Coordinates of C-alpha atoms in Angstrom, one line a residue:
X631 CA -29.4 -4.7 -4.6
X632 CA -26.5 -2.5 -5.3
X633 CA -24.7 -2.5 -2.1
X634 CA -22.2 -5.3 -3.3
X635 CA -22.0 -3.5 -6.2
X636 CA -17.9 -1.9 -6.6
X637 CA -18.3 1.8 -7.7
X638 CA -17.0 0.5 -11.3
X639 CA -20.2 -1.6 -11.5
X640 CA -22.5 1.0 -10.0
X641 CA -20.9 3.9 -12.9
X642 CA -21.8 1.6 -15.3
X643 CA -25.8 1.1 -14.3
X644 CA -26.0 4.5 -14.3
X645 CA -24.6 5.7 -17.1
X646 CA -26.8 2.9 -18.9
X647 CA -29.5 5.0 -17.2
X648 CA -27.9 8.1 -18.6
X649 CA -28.5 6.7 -22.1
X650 CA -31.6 6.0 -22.0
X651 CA -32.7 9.1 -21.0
X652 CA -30.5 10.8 -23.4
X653 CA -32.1 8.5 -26.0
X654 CA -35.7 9.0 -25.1
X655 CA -36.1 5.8 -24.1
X656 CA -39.5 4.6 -22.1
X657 CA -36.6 2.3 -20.1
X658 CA -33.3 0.6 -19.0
X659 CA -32.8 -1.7 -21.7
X660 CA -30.0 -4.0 -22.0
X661 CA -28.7 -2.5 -25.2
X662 CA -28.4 0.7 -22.8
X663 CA -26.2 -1.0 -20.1
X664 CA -23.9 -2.3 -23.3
X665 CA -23.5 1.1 -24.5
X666 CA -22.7 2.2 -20.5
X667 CA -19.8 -0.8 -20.8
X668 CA -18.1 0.4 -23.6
X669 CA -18.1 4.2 -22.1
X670 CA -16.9 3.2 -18.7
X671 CA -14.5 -0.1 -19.7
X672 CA -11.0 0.3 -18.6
X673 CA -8.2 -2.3 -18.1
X674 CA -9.3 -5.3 -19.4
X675 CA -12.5 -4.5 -20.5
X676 CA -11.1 -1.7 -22.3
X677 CA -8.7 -4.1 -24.5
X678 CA -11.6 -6.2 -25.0
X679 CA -13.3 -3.8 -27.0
X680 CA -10.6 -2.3 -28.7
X681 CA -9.9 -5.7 -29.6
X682 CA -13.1 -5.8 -32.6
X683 CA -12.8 -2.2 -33.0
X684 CA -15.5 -1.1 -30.9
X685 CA -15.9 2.7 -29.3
X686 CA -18.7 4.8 -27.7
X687 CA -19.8 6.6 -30.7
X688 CA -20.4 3.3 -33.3
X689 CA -21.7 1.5 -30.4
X690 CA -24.1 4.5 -29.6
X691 CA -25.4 4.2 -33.2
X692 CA -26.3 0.6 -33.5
X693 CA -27.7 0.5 -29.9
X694 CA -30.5 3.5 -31.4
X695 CA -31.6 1.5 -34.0
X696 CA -32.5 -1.5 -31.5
X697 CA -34.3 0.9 -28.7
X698 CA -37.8 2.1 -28.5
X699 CA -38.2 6.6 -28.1
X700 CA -40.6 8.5 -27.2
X701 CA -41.1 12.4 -28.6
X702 CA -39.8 13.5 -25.2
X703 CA -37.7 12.3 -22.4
X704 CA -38.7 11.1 -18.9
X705 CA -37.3 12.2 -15.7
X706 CA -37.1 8.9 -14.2
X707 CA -36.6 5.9 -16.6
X708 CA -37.3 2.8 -14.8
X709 CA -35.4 -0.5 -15.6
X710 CA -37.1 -3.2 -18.0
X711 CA -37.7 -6.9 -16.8
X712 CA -34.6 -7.8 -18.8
X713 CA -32.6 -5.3 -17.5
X714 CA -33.4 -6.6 -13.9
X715 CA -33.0 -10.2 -15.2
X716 CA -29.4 -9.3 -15.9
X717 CA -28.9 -7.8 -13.1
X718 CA -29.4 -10.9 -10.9
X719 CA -27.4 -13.5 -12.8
X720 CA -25.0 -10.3 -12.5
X721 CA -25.4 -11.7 -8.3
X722 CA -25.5 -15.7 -9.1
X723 CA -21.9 -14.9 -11.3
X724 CA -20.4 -12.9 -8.2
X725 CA -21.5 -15.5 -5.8
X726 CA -20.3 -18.8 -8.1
X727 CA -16.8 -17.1 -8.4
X728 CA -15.9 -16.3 -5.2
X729 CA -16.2 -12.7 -4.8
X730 CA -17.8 -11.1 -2.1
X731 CA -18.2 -8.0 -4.5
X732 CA -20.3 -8.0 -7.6
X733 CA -17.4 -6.4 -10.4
X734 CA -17.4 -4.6 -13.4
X735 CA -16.4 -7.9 -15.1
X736 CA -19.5 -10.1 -13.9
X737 CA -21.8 -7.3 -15.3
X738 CA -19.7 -7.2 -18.6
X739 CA -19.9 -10.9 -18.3
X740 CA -24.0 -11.2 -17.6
X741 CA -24.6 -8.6 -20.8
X742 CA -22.8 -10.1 -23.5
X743 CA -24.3 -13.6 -22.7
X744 CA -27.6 -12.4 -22.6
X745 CA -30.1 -14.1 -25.3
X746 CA -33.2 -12.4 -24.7
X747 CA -32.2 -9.1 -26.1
X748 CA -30.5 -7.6 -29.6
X749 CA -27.0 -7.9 -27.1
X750 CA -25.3 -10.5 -29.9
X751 CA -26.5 -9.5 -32.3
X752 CA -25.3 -6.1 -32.3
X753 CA -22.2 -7.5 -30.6
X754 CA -21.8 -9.8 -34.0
X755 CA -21.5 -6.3 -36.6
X756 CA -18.4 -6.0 -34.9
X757 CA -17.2 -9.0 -35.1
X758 CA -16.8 -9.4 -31.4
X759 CA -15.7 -13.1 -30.4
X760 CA -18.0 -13.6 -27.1
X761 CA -16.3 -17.5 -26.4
X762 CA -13.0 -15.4 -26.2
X763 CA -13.9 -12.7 -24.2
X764 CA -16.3 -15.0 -21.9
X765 CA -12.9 -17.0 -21.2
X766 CA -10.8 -14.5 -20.5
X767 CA -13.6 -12.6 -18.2
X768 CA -14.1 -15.9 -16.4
X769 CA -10.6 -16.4 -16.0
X770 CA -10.4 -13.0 -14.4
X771 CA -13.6 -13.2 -11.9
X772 CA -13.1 -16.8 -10.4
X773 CA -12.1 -16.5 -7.2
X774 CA -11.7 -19.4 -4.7
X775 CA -12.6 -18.4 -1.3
X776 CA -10.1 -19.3 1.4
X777 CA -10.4 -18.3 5.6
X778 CA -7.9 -16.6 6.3
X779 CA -6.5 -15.6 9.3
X780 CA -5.4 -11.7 9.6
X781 CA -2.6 -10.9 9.0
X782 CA -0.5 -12.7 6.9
X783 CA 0.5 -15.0 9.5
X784 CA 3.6 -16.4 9.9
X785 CA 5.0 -19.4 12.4
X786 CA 8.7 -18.5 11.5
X787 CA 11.1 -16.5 14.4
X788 CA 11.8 -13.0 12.9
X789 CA 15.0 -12.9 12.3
X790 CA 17.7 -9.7 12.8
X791 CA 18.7 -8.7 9.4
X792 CA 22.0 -8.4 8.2
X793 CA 23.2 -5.1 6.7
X794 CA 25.3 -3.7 4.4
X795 CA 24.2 -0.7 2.4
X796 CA 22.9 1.4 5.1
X797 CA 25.8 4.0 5.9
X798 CA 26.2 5.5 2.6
X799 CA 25.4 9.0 3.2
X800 CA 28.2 11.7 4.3
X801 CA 26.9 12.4 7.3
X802 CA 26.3 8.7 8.7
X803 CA 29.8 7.3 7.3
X804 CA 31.4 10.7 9.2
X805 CA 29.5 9.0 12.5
X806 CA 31.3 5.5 11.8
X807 CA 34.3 6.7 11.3
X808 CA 34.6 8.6 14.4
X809 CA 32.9 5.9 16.2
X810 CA 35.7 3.3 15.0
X811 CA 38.5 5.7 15.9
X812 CA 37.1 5.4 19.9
X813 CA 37.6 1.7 20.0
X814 CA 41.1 1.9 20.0
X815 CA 41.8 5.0 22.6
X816 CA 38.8 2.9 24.7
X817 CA 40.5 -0.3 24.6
X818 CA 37.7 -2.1 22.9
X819 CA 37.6 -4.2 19.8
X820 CA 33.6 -4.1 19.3
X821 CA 31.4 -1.3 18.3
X822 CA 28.7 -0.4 21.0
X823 CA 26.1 2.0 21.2
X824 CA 27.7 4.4 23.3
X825 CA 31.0 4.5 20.7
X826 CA 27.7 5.4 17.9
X827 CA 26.2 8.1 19.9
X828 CA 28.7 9.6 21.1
X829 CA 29.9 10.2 17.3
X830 CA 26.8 11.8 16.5
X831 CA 26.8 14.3 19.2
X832 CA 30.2 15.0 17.6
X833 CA 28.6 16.1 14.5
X834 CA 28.6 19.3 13.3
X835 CA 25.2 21.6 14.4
X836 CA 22.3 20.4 12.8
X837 CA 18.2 19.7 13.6
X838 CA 19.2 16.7 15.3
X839 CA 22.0 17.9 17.8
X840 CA 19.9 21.1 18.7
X841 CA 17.1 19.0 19.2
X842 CA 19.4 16.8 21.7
X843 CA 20.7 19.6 23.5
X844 CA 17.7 20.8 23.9
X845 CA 17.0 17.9 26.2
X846 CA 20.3 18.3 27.8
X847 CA 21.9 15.6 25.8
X848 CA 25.3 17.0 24.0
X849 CA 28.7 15.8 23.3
X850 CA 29.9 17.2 27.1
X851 CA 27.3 15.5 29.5
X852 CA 27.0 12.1 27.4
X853 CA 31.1 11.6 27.6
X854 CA 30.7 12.6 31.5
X855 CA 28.6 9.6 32.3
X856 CA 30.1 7.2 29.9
X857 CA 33.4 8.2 32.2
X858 CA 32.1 6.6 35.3
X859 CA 31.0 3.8 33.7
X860 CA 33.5 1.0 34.3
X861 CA 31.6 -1.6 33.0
X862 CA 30.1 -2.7 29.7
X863 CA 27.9 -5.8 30.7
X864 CA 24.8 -3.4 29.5
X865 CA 26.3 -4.2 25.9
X866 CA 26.3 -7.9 25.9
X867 CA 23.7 -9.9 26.2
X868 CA 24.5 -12.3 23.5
X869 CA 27.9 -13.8 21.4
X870 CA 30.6 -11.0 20.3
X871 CA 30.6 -9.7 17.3
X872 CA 31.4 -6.6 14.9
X873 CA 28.9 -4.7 16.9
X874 CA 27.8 -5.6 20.6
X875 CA 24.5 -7.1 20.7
X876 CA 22.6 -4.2 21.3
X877 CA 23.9 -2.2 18.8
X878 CA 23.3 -4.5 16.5
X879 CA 19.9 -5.0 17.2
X880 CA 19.8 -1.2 17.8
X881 CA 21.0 -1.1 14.1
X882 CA 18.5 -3.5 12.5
X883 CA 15.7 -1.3 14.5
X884 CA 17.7 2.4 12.8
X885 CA 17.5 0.3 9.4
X886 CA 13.5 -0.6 9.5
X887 CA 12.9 3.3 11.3
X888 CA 14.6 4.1 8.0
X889 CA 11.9 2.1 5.9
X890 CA 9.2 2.8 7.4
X891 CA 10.1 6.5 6.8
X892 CA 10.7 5.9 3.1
X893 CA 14.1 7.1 3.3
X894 CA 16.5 4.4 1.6
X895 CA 19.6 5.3 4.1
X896 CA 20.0 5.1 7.3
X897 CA 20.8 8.6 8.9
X898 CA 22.1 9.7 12.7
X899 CA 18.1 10.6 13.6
X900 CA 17.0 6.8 12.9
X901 CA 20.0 5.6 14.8
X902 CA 18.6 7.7 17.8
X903 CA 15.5 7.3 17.4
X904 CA 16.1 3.2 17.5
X905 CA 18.1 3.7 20.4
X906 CA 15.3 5.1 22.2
X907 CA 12.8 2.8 21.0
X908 CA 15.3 -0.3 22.3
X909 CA 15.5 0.7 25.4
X910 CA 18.6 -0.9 26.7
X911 CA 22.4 -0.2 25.9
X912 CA 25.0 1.9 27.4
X913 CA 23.8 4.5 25.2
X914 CA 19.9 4.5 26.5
X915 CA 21.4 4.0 29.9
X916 CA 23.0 7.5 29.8
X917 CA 20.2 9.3 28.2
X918 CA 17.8 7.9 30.8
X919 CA 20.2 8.8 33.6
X920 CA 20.1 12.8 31.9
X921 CA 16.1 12.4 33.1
X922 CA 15.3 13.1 29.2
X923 CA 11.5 12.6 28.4
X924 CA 11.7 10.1 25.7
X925 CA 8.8 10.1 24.2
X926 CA 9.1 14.1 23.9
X927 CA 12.4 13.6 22.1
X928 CA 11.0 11.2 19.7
X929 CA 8.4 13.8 18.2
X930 CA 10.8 16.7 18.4
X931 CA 13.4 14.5 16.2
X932 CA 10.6 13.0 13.7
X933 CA 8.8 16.5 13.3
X934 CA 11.5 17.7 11.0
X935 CA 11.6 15.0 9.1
X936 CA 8.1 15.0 8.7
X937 CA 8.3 18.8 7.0
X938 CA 10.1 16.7 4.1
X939 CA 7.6 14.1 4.2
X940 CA 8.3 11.3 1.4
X941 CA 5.6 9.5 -0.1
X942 CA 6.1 6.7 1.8
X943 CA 6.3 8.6 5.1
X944 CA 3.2 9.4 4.3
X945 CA 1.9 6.0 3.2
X946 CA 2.5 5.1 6.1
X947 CA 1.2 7.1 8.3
X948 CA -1.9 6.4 6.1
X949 CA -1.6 3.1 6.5
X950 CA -1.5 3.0 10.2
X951 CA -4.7 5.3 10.5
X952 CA -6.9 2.5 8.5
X953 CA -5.4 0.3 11.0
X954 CA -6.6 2.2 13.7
X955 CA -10.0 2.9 12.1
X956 CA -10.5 -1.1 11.7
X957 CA -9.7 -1.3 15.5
X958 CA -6.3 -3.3 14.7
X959 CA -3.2 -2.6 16.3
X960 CA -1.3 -5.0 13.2
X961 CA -0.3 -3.2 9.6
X962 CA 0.0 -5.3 6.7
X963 CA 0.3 -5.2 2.9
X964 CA -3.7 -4.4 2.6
X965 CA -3.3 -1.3 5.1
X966 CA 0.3 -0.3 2.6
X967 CA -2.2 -0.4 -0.7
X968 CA -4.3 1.8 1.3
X969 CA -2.1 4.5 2.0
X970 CA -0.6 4.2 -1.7
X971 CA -4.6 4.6 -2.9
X972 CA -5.1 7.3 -0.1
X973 CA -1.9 9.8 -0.9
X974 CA -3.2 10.3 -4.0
X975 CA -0.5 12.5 -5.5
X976 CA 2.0 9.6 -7.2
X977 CA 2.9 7.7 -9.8
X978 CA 1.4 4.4 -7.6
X979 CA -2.0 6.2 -7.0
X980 CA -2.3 7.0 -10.2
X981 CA -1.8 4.1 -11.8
X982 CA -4.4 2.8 -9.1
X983 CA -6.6 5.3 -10.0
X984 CA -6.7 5.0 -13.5
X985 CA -7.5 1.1 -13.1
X986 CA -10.9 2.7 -11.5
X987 CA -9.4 1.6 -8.2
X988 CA -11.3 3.8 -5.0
X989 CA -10.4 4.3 -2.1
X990 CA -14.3 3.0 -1.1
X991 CA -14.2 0.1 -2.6
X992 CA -11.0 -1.1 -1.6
X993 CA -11.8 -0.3 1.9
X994 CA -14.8 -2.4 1.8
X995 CA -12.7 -5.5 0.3
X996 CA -10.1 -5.0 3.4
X997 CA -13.0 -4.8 6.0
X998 CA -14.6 -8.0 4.9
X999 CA -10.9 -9.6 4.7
X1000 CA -10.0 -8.6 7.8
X1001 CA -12.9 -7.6 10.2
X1002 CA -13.2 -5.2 13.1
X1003 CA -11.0 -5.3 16.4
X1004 CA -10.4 -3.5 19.8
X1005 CA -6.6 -3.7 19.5
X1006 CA -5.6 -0.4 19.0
X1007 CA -6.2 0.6 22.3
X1008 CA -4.1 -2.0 23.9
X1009 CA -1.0 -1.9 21.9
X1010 CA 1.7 -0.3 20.3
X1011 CA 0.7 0.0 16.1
X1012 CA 3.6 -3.0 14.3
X1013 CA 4.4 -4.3 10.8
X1014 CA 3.5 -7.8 9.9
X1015 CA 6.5 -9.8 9.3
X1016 CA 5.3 -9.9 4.9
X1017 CA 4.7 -6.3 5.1
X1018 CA 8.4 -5.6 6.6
X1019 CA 9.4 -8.3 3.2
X1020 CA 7.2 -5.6 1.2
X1021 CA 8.8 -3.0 3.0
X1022 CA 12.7 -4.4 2.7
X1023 CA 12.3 -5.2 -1.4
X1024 CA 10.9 -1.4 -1.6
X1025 CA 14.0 -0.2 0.0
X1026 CA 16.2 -2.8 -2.6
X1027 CA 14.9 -1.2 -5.1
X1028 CA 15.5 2.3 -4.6
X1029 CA 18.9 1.8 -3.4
X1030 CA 19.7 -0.5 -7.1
X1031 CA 18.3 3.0 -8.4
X1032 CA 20.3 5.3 -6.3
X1033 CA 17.6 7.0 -5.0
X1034 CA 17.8 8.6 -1.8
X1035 CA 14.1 7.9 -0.9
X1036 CA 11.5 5.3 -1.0
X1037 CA 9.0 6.3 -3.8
X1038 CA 5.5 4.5 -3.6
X1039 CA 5.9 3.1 -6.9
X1040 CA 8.7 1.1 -5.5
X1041 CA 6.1 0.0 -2.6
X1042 CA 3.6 -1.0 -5.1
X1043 CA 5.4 -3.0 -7.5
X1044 CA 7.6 -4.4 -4.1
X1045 CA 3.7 -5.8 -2.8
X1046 CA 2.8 -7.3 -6.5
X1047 CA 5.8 -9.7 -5.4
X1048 CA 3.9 -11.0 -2.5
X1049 CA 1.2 -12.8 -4.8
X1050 CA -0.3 -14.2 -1.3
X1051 CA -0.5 -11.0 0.4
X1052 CA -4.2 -9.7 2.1
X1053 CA -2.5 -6.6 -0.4
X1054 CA -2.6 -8.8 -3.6
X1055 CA -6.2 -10.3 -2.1
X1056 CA -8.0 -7.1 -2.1
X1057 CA -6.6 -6.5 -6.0
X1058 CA -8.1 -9.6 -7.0
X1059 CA -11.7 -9.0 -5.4
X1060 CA -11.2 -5.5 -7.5
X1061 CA -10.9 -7.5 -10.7
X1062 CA -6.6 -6.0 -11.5
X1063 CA -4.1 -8.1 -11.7
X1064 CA -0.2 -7.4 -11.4
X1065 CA 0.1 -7.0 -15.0
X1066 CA -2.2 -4.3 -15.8
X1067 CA -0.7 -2.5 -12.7
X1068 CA 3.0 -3.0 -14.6
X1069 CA 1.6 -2.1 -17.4
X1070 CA 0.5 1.1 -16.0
X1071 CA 3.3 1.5 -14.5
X1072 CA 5.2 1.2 -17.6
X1073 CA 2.4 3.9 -19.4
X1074 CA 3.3 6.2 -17.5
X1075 CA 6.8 6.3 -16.8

């Protein structure tokens, strides 16, 4: 019976069990599971019951004087016919509001409408308005039930983005300046990716440069080639503008490599690190040409920046392992909240955490949202086109903030702005909404 159950609504059944046997009780009565809602309500619940004034310990004492005791307690105390009763309207409740999970809210929903036991009444020493707090649970468990087709899909053409904000860290606006200053002696009007590199192999020694020169790339050997190349027809494949085409798609790429590794500027690593991951250019052309093992270069240039690994470098490296365990090769906003639940150390997982948000229930919601697949193994892991939205508003609002990284509370409150997101699904089938999140958010700030 309890396999639909959410680990809220499980805590709850057996605390009531705790109670009983705590209270010398011959069984589970449903006076026992109220007691067990008031100990384990949070969120919601919680407010409800603060509401008419109503903690563990005065609930505790009117629920004794309703229960039958023995002189001694049992080992195992079984569940009464009401008990069970409740337990499967408890199913009907799930099932009639669209939830594929049986909540904390239906059971608190199934108790205090209960009329075969001393539930109101005791419920009516406090005051407690049962219309009102039937509404508002109702309100919070109906779910309509929609197929939906994984993930997030989207007919639009992904568009480049335009940039402006990216280049604002010494280093990088160092790299443009040089970069400009080679148009002129070079004869050239627009910025291409060989003009870009060939700045940041000018920079001063750092990870980055002794990781290139490791690989035989260095200021020397890139400005060789590029000094027998005569032509730039590698640069253009579309109209002219402030950059060539590739390096501004080659930008866009450095800008979402910056995202996706929670930083919130764009630095001379994501720059060569989208070069390579391009693929074309006068820049890749000459690194190719060196006989550089690409995919080598790639790790030896993210490793370091993994050693300072920001929450949301870690999110989403979180993120893409639940994609891989579901069989996908496709990350969306559901596969971000489970990273944020999974890296368990910030503000965002906390929050999470204290809205009694696991890590096993939320997986289950995601699996039954989005199934299992065999993509993995053909292709190369990508972002959905709403959870690159998710990610760009993140980055928005850490640069407003002048951070210099991506937290994951910026992540989390950037995915309760996509109120159609698989993300914001999986919330809802937990019973939270975005305001008790903001709220939390707001608690603990």
């Amino acid at each position: 019976m309890f396999e639909r159950f959410t680990e809220k609504a499980v805590n709850a059944v057996s605390e009531a069990q705790r109670f009983a046997k705590e209270l010398k009780s011959l069984e589970v009565c449903p006076e026992h599971l109220l007691l067990a809602l008031v100990s384990e309500a949070r969120g919601v619940s919680l407010k409800l019951f603060r509401m008419y004034n109503v903690t563990e310990v005065s609930m505790k004492e009117e629920v004794q004087s309703y229960v039958t005791t023995s002189l001694k307690s049992m080992e195992y105390v079984p569940f009464s016919h009401n008990v069970k009763d409740i337990l499967k309207r408890t199913l009907d409740l799930a099932s009639k509001s669209g939830n594929q999970n049986i909540l904390f809210e239906h059971l608190f929903l199934s108790v205090i409408t209960d009329k075969n036991s001393n539930i109101q009444t005791i419920l009516e020493k406090f005051n407690f308005q049962i219309p009102v707090a039937r509404e508002i649970l109702t309100k919070l468990v109906q779910r309509k039930i929609k197929r939906l087709e994984h993930p997030e899909v989207e007919d639009d053409e992904e568009k480049l983005t335009t940039f402006d904000a990216g280049y604002e860290g010494e280093a990088l606006a160092d790299v443009f300046d040089r970069a400009v200053s080679k148009l002129s002696a070079a004869g050239y009007e627009i910025l291409g990716t060989e003009q870009i590199l060939a700045s940041i192999l000018e920079s001063e020694n750092s990870a980055l440069i002794n990781t290139l020169g490791a690989y035989g790339v260095n200021s020397d050997s890139f400005n060789e080639k590029l000094a027998h190349i005569e032509s730039r027809q590698s640069e253009f494949e579309g109209k002219k503008i402030i950059f060539t085409p590739n390096a501004f798609v080659m930008m866009n790429l450095a800008m979402q490599t910056a995202k996706e590794m929670g930083s919130s500027v764009i630095t001379p690593e994501h720059i060569v690190l989208s070069i390579l991951k391009a693929k074309k250019g006068l820049a890749y052309e000459i690194i190719n040409s060196i006989g550089v093992n690409e995919e080598k270069l790639s790790e030896d240039i993210i490793k370091p920046i993994e050693k300072q690994m920001s929450e949301t470098l870690l999110i989403m490296k979180l993120a893409k392992e639940e994609a891989r365990r579901l069989g996908r090769n496709v990350v969306g906003t559901e596969m971000f909240l489970l990273g944020i639940i999974a890296e368990g150390a910030s503000l965002a997982s906390e929050v999470l955490s204290d809205l009694e948000i696991t890590m096993k229930d939320a997986r289950f919601v995601v699996e039954n949202l989005v199934g299992y697949g065999n993509e993995y193994f053909d292709k190369e892991i990508v972002f959905t086109k709403r959870a690159k939205r998710v990610l760009e508003r993140a980055w928005v609002m850490a640069k407003k903030q002048r951070k210099q990284r991506i937290e994951a509370v910026d992540l989390l409150l950037s995915i309760l702005d996509e109120p159609d997101s698989l993300a914001m699904k999986v919330l809802d089938n937990l019973g939270v909404d975005s305001m008790e999140i903001k709220h939390g958010i707001k608690g603990i700030k």
